[in-house]
Tab-separated table of C-alpha atoms in Angstrom:
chain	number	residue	atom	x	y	z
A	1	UNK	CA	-15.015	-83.487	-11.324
A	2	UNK	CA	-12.883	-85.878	-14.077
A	3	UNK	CA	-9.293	-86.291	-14.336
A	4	UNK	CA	-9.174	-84.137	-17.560
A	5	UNK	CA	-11.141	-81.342	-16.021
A	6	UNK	CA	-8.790	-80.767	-13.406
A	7	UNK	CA	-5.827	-81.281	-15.191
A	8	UNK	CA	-7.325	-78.466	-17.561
A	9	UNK	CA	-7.949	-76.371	-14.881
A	10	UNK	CA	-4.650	-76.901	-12.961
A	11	UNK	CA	-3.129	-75.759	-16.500
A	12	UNK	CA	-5.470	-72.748	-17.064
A	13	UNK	CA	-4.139	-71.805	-13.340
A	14	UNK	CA	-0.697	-72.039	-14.187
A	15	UNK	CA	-0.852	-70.231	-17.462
A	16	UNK	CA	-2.495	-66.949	-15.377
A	17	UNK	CA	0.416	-67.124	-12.892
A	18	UNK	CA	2.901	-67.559	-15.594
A	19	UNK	CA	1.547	-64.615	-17.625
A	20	UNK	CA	0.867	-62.366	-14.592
A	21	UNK	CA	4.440	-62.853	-13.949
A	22	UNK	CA	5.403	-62.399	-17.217
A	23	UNK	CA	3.720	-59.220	-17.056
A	24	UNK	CA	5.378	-57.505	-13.821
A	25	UNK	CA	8.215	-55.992	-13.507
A	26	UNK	CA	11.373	-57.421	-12.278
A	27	UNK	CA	14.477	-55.523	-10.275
A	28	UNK	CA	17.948	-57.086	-11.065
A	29	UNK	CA	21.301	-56.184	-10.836
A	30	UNK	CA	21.734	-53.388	-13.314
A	31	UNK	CA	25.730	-53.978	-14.081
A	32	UNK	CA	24.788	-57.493	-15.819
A	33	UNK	CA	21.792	-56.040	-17.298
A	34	UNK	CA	23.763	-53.170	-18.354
A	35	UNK	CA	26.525	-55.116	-19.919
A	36	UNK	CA	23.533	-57.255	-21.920
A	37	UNK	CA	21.710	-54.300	-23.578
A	38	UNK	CA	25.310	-52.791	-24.161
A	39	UNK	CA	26.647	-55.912	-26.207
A	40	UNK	CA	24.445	-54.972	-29.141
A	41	UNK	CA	24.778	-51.259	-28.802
A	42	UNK	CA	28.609	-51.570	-28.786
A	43	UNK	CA	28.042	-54.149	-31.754
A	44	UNK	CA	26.322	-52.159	-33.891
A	45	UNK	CA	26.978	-48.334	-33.358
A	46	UNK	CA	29.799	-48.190	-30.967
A	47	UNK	CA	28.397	-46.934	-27.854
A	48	UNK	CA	29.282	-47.071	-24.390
A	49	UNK	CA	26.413	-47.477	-21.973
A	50	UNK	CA	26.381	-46.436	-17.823
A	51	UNK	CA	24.066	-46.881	-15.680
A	52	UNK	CA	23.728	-45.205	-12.319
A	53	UNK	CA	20.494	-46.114	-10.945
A	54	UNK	CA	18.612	-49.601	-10.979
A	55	UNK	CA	17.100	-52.183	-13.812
A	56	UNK	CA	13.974	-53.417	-14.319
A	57	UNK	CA	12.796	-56.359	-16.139
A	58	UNK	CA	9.764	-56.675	-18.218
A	59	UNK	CA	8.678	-59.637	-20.146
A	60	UNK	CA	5.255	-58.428	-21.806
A	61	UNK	CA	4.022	-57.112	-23.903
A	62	UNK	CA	7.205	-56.305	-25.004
A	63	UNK	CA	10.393	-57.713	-23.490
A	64	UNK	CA	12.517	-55.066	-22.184
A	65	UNK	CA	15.125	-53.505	-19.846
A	66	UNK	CA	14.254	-50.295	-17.927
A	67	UNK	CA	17.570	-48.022	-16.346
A	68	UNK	CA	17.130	-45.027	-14.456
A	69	UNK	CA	19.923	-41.973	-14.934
A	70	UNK	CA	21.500	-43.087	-18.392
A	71	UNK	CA	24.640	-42.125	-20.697
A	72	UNK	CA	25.392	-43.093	-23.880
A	73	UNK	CA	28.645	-42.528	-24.770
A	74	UNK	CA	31.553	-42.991	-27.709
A	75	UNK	CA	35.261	-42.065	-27.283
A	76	UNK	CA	34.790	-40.450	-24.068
A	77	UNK	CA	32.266	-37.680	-24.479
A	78	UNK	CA	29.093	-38.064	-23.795
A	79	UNK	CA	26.179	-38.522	-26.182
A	80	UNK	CA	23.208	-38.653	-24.365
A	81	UNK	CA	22.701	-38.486	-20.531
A	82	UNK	CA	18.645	-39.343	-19.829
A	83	UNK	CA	16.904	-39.413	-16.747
A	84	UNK	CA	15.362	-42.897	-18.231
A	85	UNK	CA	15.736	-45.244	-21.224
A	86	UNK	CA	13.647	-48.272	-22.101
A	87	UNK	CA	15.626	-50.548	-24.242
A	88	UNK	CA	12.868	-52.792	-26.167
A	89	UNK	CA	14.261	-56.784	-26.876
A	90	UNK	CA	13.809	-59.270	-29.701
A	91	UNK	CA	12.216	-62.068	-28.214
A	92	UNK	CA	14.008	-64.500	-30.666
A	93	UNK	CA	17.763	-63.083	-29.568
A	94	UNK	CA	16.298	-63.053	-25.840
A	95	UNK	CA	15.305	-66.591	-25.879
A	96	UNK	CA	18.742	-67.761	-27.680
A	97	UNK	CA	20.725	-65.979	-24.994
A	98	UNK	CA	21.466	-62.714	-26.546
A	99	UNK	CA	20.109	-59.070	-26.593
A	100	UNK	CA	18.829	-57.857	-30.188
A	101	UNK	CA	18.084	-53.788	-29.352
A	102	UNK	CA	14.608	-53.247	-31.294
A	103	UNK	CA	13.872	-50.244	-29.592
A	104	UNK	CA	14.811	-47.281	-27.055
A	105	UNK	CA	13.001	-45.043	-25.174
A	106	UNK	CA	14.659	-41.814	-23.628
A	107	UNK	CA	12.714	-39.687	-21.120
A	108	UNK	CA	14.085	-36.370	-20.148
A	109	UNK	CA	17.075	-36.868	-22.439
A	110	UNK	CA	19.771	-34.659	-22.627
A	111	UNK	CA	21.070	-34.820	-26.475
A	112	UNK	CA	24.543	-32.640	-27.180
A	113	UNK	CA	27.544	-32.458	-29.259
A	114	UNK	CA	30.531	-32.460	-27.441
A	115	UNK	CA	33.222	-30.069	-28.399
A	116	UNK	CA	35.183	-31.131	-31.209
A	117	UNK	CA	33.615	-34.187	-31.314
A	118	UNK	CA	32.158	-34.339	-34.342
A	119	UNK	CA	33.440	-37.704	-35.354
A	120	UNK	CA	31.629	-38.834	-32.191
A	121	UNK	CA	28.120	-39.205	-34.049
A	122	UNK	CA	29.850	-39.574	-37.270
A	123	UNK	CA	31.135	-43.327	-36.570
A	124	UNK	CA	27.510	-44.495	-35.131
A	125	UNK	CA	25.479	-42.614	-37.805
A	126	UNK	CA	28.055	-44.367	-40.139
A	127	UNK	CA	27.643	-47.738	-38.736
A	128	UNK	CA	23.964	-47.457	-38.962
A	129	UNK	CA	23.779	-46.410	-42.815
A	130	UNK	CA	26.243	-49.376	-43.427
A	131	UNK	CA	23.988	-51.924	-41.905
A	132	UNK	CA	21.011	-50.671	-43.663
A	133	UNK	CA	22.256	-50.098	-46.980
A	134	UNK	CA	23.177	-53.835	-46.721
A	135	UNK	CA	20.442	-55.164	-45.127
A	136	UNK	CA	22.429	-56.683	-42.733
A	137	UNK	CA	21.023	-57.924	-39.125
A	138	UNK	CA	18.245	-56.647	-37.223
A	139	UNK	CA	17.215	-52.985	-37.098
A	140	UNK	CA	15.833	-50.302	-34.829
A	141	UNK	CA	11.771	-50.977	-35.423
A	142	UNK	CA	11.329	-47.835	-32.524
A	143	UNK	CA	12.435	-44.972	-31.383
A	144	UNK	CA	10.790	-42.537	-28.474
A	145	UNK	CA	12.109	-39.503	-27.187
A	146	UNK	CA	9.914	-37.708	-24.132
A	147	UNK	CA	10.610	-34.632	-23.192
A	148	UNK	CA	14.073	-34.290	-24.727
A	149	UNK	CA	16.340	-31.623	-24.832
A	150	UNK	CA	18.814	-31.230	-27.942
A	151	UNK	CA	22.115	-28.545	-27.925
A	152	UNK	CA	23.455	-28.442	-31.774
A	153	UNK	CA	25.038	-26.147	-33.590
A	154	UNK	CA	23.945	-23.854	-36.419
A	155	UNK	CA	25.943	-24.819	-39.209
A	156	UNK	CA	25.397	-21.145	-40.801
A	157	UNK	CA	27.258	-19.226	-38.308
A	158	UNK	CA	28.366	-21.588	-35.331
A	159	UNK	CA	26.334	-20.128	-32.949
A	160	UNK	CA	24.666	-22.619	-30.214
A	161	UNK	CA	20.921	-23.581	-30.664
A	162	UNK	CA	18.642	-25.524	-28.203
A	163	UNK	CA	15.509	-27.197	-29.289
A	164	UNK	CA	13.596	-27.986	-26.156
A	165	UNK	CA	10.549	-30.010	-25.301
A	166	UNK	CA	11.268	-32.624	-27.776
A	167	UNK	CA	8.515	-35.039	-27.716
A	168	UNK	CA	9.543	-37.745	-31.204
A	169	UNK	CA	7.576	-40.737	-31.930
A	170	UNK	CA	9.701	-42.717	-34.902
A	171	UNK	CA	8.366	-46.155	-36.239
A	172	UNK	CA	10.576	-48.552	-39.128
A	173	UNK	CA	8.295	-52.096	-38.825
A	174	UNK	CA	10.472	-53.863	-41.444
A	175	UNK	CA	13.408	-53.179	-43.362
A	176	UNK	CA	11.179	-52.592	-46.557
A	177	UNK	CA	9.379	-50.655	-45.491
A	178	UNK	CA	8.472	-46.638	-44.545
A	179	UNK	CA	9.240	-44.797	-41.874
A	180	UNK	CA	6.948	-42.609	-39.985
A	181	UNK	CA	7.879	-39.913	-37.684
A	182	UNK	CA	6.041	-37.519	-35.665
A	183	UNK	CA	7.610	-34.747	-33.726
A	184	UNK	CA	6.643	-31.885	-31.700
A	185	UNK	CA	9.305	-29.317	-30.019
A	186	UNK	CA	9.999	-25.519	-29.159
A	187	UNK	CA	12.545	-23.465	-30.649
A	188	UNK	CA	13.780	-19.898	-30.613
A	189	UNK	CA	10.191	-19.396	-28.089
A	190	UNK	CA	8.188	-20.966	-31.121
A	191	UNK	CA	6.519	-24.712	-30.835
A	192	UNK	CA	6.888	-26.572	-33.355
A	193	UNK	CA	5.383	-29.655	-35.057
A	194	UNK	CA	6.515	-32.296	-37.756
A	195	UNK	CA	5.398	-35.252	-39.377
A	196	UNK	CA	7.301	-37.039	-41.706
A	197	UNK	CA	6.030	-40.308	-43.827
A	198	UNK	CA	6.988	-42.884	-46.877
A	199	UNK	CA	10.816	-42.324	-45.958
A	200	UNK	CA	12.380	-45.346	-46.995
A	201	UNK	CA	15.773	-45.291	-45.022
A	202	UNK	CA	17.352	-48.280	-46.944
A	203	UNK	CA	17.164	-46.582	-49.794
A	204	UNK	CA	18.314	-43.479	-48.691
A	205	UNK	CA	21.576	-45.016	-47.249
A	206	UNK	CA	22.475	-46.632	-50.551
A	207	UNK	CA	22.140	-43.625	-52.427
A	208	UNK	CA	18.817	-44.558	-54.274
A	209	UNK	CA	15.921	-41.991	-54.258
A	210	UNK	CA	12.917	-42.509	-51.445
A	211	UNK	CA	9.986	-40.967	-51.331
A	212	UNK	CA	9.120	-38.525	-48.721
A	213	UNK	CA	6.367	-36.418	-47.329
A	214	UNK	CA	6.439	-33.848	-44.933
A	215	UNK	CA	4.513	-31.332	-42.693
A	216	UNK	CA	6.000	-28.712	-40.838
A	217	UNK	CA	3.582	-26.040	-38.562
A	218	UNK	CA	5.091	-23.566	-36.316
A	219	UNK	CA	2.756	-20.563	-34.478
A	220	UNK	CA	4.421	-17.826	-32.245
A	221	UNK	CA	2.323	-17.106	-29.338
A	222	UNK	CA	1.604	-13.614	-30.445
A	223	UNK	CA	0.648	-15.176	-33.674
A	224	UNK	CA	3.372	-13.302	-35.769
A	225	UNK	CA	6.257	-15.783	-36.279
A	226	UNK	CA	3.288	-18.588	-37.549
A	227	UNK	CA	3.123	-20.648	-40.932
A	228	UNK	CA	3.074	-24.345	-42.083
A	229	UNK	CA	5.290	-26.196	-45.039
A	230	UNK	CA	4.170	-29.089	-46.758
A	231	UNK	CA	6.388	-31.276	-48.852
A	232	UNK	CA	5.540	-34.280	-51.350
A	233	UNK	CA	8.205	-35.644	-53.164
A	234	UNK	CA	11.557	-37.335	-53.887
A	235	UNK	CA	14.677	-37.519	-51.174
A	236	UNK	CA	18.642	-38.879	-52.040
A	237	UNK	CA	21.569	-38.535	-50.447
A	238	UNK	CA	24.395	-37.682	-52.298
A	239	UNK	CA	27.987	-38.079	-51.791
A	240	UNK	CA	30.829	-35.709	-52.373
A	241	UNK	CA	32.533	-35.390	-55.580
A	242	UNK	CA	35.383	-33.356	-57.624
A	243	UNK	CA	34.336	-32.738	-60.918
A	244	UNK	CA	36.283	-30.532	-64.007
A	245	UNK	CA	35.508	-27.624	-66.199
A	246	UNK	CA	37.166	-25.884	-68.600
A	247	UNK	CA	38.879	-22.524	-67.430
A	248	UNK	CA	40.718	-19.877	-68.156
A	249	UNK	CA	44.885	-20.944	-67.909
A	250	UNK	CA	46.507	-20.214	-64.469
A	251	UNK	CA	48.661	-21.512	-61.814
A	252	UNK	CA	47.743	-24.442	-60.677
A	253	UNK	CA	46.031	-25.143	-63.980
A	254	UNK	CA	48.156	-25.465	-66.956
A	255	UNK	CA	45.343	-27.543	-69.399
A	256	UNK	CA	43.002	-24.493	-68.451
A	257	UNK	CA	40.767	-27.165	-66.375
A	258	UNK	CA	39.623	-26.051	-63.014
A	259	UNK	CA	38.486	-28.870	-60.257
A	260	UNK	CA	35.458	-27.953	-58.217
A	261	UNK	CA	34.146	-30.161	-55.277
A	262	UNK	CA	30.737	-30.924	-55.216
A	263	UNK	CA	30.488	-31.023	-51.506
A	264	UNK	CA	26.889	-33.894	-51.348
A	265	UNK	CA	24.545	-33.845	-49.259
A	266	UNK	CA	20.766	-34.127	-49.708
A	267	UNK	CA	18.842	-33.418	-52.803
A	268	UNK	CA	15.398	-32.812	-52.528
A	269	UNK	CA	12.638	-32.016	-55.217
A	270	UNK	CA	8.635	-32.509	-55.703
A	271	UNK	CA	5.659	-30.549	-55.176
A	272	UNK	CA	5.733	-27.602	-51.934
A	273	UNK	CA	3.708	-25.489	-50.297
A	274	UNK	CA	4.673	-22.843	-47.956
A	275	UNK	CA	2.257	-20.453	-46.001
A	276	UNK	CA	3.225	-17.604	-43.640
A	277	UNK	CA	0.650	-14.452	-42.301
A	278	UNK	CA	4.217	-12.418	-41.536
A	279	UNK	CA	6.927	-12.831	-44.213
A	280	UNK	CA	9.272	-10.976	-42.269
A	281	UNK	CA	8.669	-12.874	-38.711
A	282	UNK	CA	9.369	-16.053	-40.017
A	283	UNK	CA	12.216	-15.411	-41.356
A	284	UNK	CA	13.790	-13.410	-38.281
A	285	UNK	CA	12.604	-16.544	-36.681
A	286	UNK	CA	15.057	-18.447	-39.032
A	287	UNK	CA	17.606	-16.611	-38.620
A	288	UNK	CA	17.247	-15.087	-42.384
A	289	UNK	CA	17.996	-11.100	-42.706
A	290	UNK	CA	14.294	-10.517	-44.804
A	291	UNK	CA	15.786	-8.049	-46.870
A	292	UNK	CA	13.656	-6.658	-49.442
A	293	UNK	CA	10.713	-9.633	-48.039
A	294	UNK	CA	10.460	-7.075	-45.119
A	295	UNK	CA	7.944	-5.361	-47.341
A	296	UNK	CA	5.497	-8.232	-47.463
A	297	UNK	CA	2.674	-9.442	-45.310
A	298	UNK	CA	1.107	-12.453	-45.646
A	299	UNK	CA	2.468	-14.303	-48.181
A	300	UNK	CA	2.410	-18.068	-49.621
A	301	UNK	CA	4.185	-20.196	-52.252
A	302	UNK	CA	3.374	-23.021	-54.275
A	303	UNK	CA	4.863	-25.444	-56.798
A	304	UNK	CA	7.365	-27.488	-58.212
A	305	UNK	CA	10.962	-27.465	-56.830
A	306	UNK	CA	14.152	-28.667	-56.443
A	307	UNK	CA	16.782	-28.054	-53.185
A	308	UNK	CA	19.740	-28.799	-52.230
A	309	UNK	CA	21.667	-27.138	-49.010
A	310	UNK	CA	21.834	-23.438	-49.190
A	311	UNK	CA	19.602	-23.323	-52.426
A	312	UNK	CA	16.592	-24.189	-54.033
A	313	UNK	CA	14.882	-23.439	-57.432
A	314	UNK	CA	11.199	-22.823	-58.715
A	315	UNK	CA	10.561	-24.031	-62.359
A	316	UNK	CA	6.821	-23.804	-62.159
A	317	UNK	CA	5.424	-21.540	-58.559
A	318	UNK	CA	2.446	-19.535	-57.880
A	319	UNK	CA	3.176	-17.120	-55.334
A	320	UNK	CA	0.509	-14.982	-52.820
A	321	UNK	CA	1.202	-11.758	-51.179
A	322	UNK	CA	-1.975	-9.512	-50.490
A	323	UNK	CA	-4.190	-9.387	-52.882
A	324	UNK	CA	-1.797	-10.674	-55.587
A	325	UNK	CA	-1.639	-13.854	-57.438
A	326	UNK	CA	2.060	-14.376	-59.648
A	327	UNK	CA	2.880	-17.314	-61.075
A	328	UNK	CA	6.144	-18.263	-62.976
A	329	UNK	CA	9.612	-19.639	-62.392
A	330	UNK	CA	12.032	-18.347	-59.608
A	331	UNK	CA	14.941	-19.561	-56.846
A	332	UNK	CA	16.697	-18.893	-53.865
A	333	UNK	CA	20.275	-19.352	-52.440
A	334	UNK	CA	20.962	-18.248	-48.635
A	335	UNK	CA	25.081	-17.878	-47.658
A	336	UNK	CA	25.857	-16.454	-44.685
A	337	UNK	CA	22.401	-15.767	-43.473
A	338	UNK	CA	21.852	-13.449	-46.392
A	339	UNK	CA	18.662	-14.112	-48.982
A	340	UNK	CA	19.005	-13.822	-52.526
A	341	UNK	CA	15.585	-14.173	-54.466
A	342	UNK	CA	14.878	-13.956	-58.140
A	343	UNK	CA	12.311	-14.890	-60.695
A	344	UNK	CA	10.271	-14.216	-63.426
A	345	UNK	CA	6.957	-13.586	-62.323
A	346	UNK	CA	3.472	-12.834	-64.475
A	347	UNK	CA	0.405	-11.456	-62.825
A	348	UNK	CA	-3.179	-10.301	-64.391
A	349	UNK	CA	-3.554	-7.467	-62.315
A	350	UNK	CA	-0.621	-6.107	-59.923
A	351	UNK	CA	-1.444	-4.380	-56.362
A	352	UNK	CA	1.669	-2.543	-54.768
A	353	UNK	CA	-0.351	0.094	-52.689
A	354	UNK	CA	0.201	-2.252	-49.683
A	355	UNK	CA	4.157	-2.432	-49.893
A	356	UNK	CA	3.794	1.390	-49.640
A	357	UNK	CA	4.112	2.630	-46.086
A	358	UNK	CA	1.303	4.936	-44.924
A	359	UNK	CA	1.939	9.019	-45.467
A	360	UNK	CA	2.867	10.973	-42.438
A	361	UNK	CA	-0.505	12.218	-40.600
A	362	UNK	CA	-1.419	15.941	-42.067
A	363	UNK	CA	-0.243	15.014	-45.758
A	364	UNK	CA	2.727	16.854	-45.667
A	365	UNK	CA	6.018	15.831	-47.202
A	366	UNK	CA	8.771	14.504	-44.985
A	367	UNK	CA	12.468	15.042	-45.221
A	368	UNK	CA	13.268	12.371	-42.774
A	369	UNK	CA	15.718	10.072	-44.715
A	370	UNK	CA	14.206	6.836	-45.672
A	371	UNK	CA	15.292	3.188	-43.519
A	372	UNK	CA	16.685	1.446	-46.410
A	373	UNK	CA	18.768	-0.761	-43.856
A	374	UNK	CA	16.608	-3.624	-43.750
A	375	UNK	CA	16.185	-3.725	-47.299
A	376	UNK	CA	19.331	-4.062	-48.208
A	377	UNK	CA	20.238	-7.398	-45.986
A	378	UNK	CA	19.136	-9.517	-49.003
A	379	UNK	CA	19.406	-9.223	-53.096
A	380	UNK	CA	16.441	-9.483	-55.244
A	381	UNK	CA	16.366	-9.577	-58.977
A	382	UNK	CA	12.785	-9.523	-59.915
A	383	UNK	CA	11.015	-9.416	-63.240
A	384	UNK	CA	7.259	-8.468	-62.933
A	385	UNK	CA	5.053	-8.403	-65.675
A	386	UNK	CA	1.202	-7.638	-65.440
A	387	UNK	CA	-2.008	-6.391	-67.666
A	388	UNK	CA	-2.306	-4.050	-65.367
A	389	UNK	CA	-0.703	-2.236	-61.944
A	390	UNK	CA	-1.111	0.018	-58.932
């Protein structure tokens, strides 16, 4: 054998052993490894991280730090406790000596909101929008939640919610370009699926539009409380603002100009579908008092439309309920978990035999007084024109 085929083999050899172990996993002391992943987490969103159990080192395919029994913290509360996290590493930062976070994996997470400490999530949620409205430094290309757990509260009445099961798959490759997101989870008893695409989250940080599309499918297990939404249009974030009108005179307002805060948030408007077999299921399911919906069935909507928190308007819809096909212009505003609805609606031909209830068996009249009390949990100001009716 010649000199240059064993000195290619010897280096063939040595290549294997370095990349099996490359490949295997590596225990070391999980304080210093801790304290590594923690300089960039601290850096960029200002959060604490403890470890209680041990660290593992993995060099491919990804380089990355495994901890066992997790909490991510900020100002003292807890954030996240998870039975695991996976913190994913830059090679480039690794090889010059420092950690670059490009992903995180959580299994069995435990996500909450402390008490009181709202400002908790607001300073690394701020941080984060910062950097990416600037394009500054590196970003999070990954994030993986398995079998998460999330406690929030519902911002209509306060009461506590828990979304279990959480199973997220989120992917940002570059700073330009979409994120994709895939979710699946249970709430109220119901699972639940999402997909999101196209989001651009540098734009939405500087207060540009992004695109967006979304799917959102939810089935009961008796079927009832089942429906999808689909969503293809135009996301921005706004900011809050004061802005004047003229009023009447008044305390407090001697040029007759009143101030009125327009309190921001998301604005959202484009093409939507939304499909339900049971009106009134889904929205017990939400939370909504159906009102005067309680009447429907099946029902489906369709169109253009623009939304913003608590409200969202119809200028072109086509809307399905039985046999019945409306279209026109209409909106919606929910406060306090009460529905208002109206519209304008035009129909060829107009079936309400089915929002009639059935007459008492023999025929006979009933004096029984009618339940009006679920109709009257909601407002509806309808205007219903058709060649002809039943």
């Amino acid at each position: 054998m010649s000199r240059r085929t064993t000195l290619a083999l010897s280096g063939a050899v040595l290549a294997a052993l370095a990349l099996a172990a490359a490949s295997q996993p590596w225990t070391i002391a999980a304080p210093q490894a801790a304290a590594f992943a923690e300089r960039d987490l601290a850096r960029r969103y200002g959060l604490t991280l403890s470890v209680a159990g041990p660290a593992v080192l993995t060099l491919l395919p990804v380089p990355s730090l495994r901890f066992s029994r997790v909490r991510l913290s900020r100002g003292g509360h807890d954030l996240v406790a998870s039975e695991g996290l996976q913190v994913q590493l830059g090679l480039a930062g690794l090889l010059a000596g420092r950690a670059e976070v490009t992903g995180l994996v959580l299994d069995r997470a435990r996500i909450a909101l402390p008490e009181g400490a709202g400002g908790d999530w607001a300073e690394p949620a701020g941080r984060l929008a910062a950097r990416v409205a600037a394009g500054r430094g590196r970003h999070l290309r990954r994030l993986v939640l398995v079998d998460a757990t999330l406690a929030l509260r519902d911002p209509r009445t306060g009461t506590r919610e828990t979304v279990t099961g959480l199973n997220l798959v989120a992917n940002w490759p570059r700073p330009s370009a979409g994120l994709d997101l895939s979710a699946g989870f249970t709430w109220r008893g119901v699972p639940t699926t999402l997909a999101l695409s196209d989001l651009r989250p540098r734009e939405l940080a500087s207060g540009a539009e992004t695109p967006v599309t979304a799917a959102l499918t939810w089935n009961a297990a008796d079927g009832a409380a089942g429906g999808s939404a689909e969503i293809d249009g135009s996301l921005v974030w706004t900011k809050q603002e004061a802005s004047t009108q003229e009023a009447p005179p008044g305390e407090g307002r001697p040029e007759g100009r009143a101030v009125q805060q327009d309190p921001g948030g998301p604005r959202l408007s484009g093409r939507g579908r939304f499909a339900t077999p049971a009106l009134p299921a889904t929205l017990a399911w939400l939370g909504i008092a159906p009102g005067p919906a309680a009447l429907a069935g099946p029902a489906s909507l369709e169109g253009r439309f623009t939304a913003r928190p608590g409200s969202i308007e119809w200028p072109d819809i086509r809307v399905r309920f039985g046999d019945n096909s409306l279209e026109g212009a209409g909106a919606a505003t929910l406060a306090r978990g009460r529905l208002a609805v109206s519209g304008t609606l035009a129909a060829e031909r107009l079936d309400l035999s089915g929002l009639v209830p059935d007459p008492a068996p023999g025929g006979g009249w009933s004096r029984a007084p009618l339940a009006l009390d679920g109709l009257t949990r909601g407002d509806l100001d309808l205007r219903l024109s058709a060649a002809s009716a039943r």
